[in-house]
Tab-separated table of C-alpha atoms in Angstrom:
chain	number	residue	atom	x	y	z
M	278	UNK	CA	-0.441	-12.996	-2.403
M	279	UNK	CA	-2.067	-15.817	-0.500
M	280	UNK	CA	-2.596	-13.443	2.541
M	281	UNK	CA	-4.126	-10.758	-0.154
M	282	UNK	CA	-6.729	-13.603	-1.083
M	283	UNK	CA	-7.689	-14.584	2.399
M	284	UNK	CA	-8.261	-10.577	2.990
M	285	UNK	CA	-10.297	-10.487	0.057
M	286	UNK	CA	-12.308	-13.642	0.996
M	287	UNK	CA	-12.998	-11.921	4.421
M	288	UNK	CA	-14.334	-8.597	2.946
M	289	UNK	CA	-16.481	-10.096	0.773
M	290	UNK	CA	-18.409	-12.944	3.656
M	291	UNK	CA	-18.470	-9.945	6.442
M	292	UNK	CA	-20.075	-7.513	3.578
M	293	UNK	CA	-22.501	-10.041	2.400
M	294	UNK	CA	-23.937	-11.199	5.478
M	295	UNK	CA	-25.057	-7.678	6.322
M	296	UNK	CA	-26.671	-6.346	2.902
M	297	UNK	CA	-29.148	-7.891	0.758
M	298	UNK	CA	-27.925	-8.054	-3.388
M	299	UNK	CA	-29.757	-5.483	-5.855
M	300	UNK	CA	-28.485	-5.416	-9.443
M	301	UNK	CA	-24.956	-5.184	-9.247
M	302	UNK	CA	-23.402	-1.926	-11.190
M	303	UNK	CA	-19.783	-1.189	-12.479
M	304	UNK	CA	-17.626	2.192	-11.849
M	305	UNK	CA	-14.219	2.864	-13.194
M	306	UNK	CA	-12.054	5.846	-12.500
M	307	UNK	CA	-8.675	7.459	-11.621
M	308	UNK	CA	-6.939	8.752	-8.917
M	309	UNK	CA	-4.531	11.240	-8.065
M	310	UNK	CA	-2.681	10.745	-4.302
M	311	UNK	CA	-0.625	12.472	-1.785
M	312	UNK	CA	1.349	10.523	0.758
M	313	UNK	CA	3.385	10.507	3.344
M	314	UNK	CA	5.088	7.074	5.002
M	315	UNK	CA	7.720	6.703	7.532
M	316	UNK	CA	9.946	3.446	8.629
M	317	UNK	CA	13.304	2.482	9.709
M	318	UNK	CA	15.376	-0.289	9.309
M	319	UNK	CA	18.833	-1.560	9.813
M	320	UNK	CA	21.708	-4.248	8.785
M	321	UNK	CA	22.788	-7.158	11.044
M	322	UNK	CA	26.310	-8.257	10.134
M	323	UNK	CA	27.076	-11.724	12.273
M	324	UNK	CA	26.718	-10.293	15.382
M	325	UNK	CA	27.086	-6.571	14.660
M	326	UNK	CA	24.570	-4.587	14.287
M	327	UNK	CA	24.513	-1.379	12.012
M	328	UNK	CA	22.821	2.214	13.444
M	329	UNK	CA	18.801	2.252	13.454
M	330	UNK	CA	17.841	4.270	10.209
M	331	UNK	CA	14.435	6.076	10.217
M	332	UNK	CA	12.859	6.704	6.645
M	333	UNK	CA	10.290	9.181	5.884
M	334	UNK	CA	8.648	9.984	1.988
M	335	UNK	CA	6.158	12.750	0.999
M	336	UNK	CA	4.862	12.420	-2.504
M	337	UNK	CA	2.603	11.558	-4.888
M	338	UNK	CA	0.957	9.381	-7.746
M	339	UNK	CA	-1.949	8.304	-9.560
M	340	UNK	CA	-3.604	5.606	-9.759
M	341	UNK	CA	-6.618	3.722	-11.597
M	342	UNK	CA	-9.989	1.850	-9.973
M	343	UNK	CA	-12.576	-0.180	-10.921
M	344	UNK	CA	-15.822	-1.352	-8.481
M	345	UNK	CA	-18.859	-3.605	-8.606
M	346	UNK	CA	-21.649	-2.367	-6.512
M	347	UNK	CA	-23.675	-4.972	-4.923
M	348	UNK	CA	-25.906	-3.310	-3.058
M	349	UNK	CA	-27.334	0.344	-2.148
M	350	UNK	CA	-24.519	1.352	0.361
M	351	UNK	CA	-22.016	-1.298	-0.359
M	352	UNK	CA	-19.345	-1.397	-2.997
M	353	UNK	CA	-16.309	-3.648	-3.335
M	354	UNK	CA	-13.018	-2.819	-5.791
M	355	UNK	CA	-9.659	-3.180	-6.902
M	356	UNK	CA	-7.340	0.100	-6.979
M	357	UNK	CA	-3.760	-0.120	-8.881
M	358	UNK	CA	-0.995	1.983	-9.291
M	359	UNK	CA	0.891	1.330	-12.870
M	360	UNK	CA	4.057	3.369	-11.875
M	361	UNK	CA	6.932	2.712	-10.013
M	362	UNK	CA	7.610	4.593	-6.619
M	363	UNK	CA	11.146	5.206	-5.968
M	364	UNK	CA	12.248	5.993	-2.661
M	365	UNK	CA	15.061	8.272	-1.591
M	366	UNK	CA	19.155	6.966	-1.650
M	367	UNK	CA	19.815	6.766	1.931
M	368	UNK	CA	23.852	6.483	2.999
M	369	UNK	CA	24.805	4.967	6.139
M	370	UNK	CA	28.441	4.343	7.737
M	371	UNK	CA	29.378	1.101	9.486
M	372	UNK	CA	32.237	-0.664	11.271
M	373	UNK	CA	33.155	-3.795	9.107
M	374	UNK	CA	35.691	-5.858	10.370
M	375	UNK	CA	37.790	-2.877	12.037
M	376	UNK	CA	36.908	-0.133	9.250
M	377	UNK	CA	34.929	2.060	8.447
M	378	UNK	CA	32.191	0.981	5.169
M	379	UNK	CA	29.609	3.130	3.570
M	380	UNK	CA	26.220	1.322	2.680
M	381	UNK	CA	23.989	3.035	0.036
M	382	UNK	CA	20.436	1.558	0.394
M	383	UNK	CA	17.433	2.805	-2.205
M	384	UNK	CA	14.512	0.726	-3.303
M	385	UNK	CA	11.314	1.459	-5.649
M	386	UNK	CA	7.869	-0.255	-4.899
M	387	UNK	CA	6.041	-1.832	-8.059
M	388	UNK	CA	2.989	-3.158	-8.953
M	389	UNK	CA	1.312	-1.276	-5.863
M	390	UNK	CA	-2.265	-3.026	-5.517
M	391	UNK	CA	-5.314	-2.623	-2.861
M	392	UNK	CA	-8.577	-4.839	-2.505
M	393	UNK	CA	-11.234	-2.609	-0.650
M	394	UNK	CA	-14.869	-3.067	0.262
M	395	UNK	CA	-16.628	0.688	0.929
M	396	UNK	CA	-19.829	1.690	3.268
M	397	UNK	CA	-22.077	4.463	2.500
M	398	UNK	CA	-23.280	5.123	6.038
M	399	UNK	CA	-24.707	8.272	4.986
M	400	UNK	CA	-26.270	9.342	1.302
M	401	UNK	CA	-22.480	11.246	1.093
M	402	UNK	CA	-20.393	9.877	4.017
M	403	UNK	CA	-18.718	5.833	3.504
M	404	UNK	CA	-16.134	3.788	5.064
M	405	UNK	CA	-13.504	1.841	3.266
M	406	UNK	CA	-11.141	-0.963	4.229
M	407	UNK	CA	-8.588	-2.788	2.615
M	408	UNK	CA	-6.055	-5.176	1.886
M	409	UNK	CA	-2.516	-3.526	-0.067
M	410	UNK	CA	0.351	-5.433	-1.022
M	411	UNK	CA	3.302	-4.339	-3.516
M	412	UNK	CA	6.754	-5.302	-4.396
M	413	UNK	CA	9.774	-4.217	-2.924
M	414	UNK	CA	12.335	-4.007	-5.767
M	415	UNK	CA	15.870	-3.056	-3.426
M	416	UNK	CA	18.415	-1.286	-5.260
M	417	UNK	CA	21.622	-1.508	-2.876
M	418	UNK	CA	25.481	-1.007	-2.720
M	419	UNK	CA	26.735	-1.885	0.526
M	420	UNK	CA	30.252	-1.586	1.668
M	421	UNK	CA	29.861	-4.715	3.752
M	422	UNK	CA	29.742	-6.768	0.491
M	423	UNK	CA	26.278	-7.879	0.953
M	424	UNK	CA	23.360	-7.959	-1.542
M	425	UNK	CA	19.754	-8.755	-0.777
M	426	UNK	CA	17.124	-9.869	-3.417
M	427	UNK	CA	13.321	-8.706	-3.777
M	428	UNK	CA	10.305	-8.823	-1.928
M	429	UNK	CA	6.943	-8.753	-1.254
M	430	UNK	CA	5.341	-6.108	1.289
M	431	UNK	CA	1.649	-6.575	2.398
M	432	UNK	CA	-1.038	-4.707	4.863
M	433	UNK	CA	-3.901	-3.079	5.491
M	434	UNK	CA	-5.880	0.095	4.954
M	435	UNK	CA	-8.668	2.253	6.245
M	436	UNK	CA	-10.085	5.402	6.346
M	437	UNK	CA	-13.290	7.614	5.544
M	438	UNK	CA	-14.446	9.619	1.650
M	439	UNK	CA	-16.954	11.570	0.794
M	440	UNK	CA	-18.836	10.695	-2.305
M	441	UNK	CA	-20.641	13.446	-5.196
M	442	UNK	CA	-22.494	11.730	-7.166
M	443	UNK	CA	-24.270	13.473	-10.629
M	444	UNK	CA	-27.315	11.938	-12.422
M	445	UNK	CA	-25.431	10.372	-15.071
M	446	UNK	CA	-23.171	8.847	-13.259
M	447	UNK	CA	-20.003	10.455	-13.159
M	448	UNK	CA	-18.961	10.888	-9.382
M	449	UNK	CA	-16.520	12.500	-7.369
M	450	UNK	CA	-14.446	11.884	-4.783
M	451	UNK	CA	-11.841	12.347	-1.631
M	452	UNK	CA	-11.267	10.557	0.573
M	453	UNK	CA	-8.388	9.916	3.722
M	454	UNK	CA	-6.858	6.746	4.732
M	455	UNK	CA	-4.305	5.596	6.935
M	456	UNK	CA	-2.177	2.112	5.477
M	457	UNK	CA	0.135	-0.127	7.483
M	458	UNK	CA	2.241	-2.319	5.625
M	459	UNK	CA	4.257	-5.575	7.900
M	460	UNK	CA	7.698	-5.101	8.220
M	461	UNK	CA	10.327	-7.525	6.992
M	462	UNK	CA	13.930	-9.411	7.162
M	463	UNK	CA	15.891	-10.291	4.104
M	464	UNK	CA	18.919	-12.164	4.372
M	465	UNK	CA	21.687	-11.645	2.066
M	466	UNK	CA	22.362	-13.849	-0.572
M	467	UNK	CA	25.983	-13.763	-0.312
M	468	UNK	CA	26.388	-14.412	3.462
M	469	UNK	CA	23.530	-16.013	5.209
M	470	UNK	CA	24.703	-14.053	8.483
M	471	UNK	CA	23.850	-10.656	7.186
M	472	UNK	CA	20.270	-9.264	7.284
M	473	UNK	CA	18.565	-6.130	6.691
M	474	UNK	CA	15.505	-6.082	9.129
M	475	UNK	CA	12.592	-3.483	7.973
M	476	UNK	CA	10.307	-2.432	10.752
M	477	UNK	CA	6.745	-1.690	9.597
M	478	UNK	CA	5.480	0.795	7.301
M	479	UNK	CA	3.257	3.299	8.569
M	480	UNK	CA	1.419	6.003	6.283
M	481	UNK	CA	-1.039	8.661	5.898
M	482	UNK	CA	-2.706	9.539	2.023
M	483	UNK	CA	-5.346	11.772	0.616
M	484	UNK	CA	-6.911	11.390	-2.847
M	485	UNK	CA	-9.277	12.952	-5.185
M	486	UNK	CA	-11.151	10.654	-7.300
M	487	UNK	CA	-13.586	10.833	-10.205
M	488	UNK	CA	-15.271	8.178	-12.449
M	489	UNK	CA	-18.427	6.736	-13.573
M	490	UNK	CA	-20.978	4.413	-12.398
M	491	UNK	CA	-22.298	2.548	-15.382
């Protein structure tokens, strides 16, 4: 969270230094996203280490956004998505001790939420960046006999949209980004040896937005 604040911070003193403030206005809308992310991670077991597992997801959700506009061609907002993304049961085999285990590994990410600023650098065209972070809720059963707890995932987005505005205010969008979320290690909390190391998250999404500018 503290890195989500510094990100915001930034966004807003690189924005403002370039644009002078008119009457700020507020927009609130929806969206509805396909996405597809890839990763790969694997368990360390004292000085065994289990096979590399890459992770891919294609799918979809919604998700709801409100702005501030603070000047002609710049925007800044808050996107968040209310439900729960579940990720597929993955199954892996390892060598524990001489035999053979069988780890089950799924997870769901909660309480997905993104800071952006946004560009108009033509009447249509903008830019948007961002800061995204989300909780990663793990839902394991590991043959080892290891558990991990919960945590937090954070990163970056970008991309370009193309903006239809109408002359009372209800817009349309779509728009294409491209997030990257830092990987992580969690240790187990029933053997301090064991770890699950997470590489990072990489992902592509498209949207189609609408709301209105008030």
């Amino acid at each position: 969270m503290k890195k989500l604040i510094t990100s915001i911070l930034s966004v807003f003193l690189l924005t403002s230094a370039a644009y002078s403030f008119d009457r700020p206005s507020i927009s609130i809308g929806g969206s509805t996203t396909a996405a597809y992310f890839s990763t790969s991670a694997h368990e360390v077991e004292a000085s065994e280490k289990s096979e590399e597992v890459d992770g891919a997801a294609l799918g979809g959700y919604v998700s709801v956004f409100a702005e501030i506009t603070l000047a002609d061609r710049l925007s800044i907002g808050v996107s968040f998505v209310p439900e729960d993304l579940e990720t597929e049961t993955v199954e892996t085999k390892q060598t524990d001790g001489g035999s053979s285990v069988t780890n089950t590994i799924k997870a769901s990410l909660e309480d997905m939420t993104t800071v952006y600023a946004s560009i108009l650098v033509t009447d249509n065209l903008y830019l948007k960046f961002g800061a995204v972070t989300l909780d990663l809720v793990t839902q394991e059963n590991l043959g080892t006999g290891s558990a991990y707890g919960n945590t937090d995932l954070d990163g970056d987005t970008f991309g370009v949209g193309y903006n239809m505005e109408m002359d009372n205010g209800v817009f349309f969008r779509a728009e294409a980004m491209r997030t990257n979320l830092g990987g992580v290690s969690l240790t187990s909390t029933s053997n301090s040896d064991n770890k699950i190391v997470l590489s990072d998250v990489e992902g592509v999404n498209a949207s189609i937005m609408i709301g209105k500018k008030f």
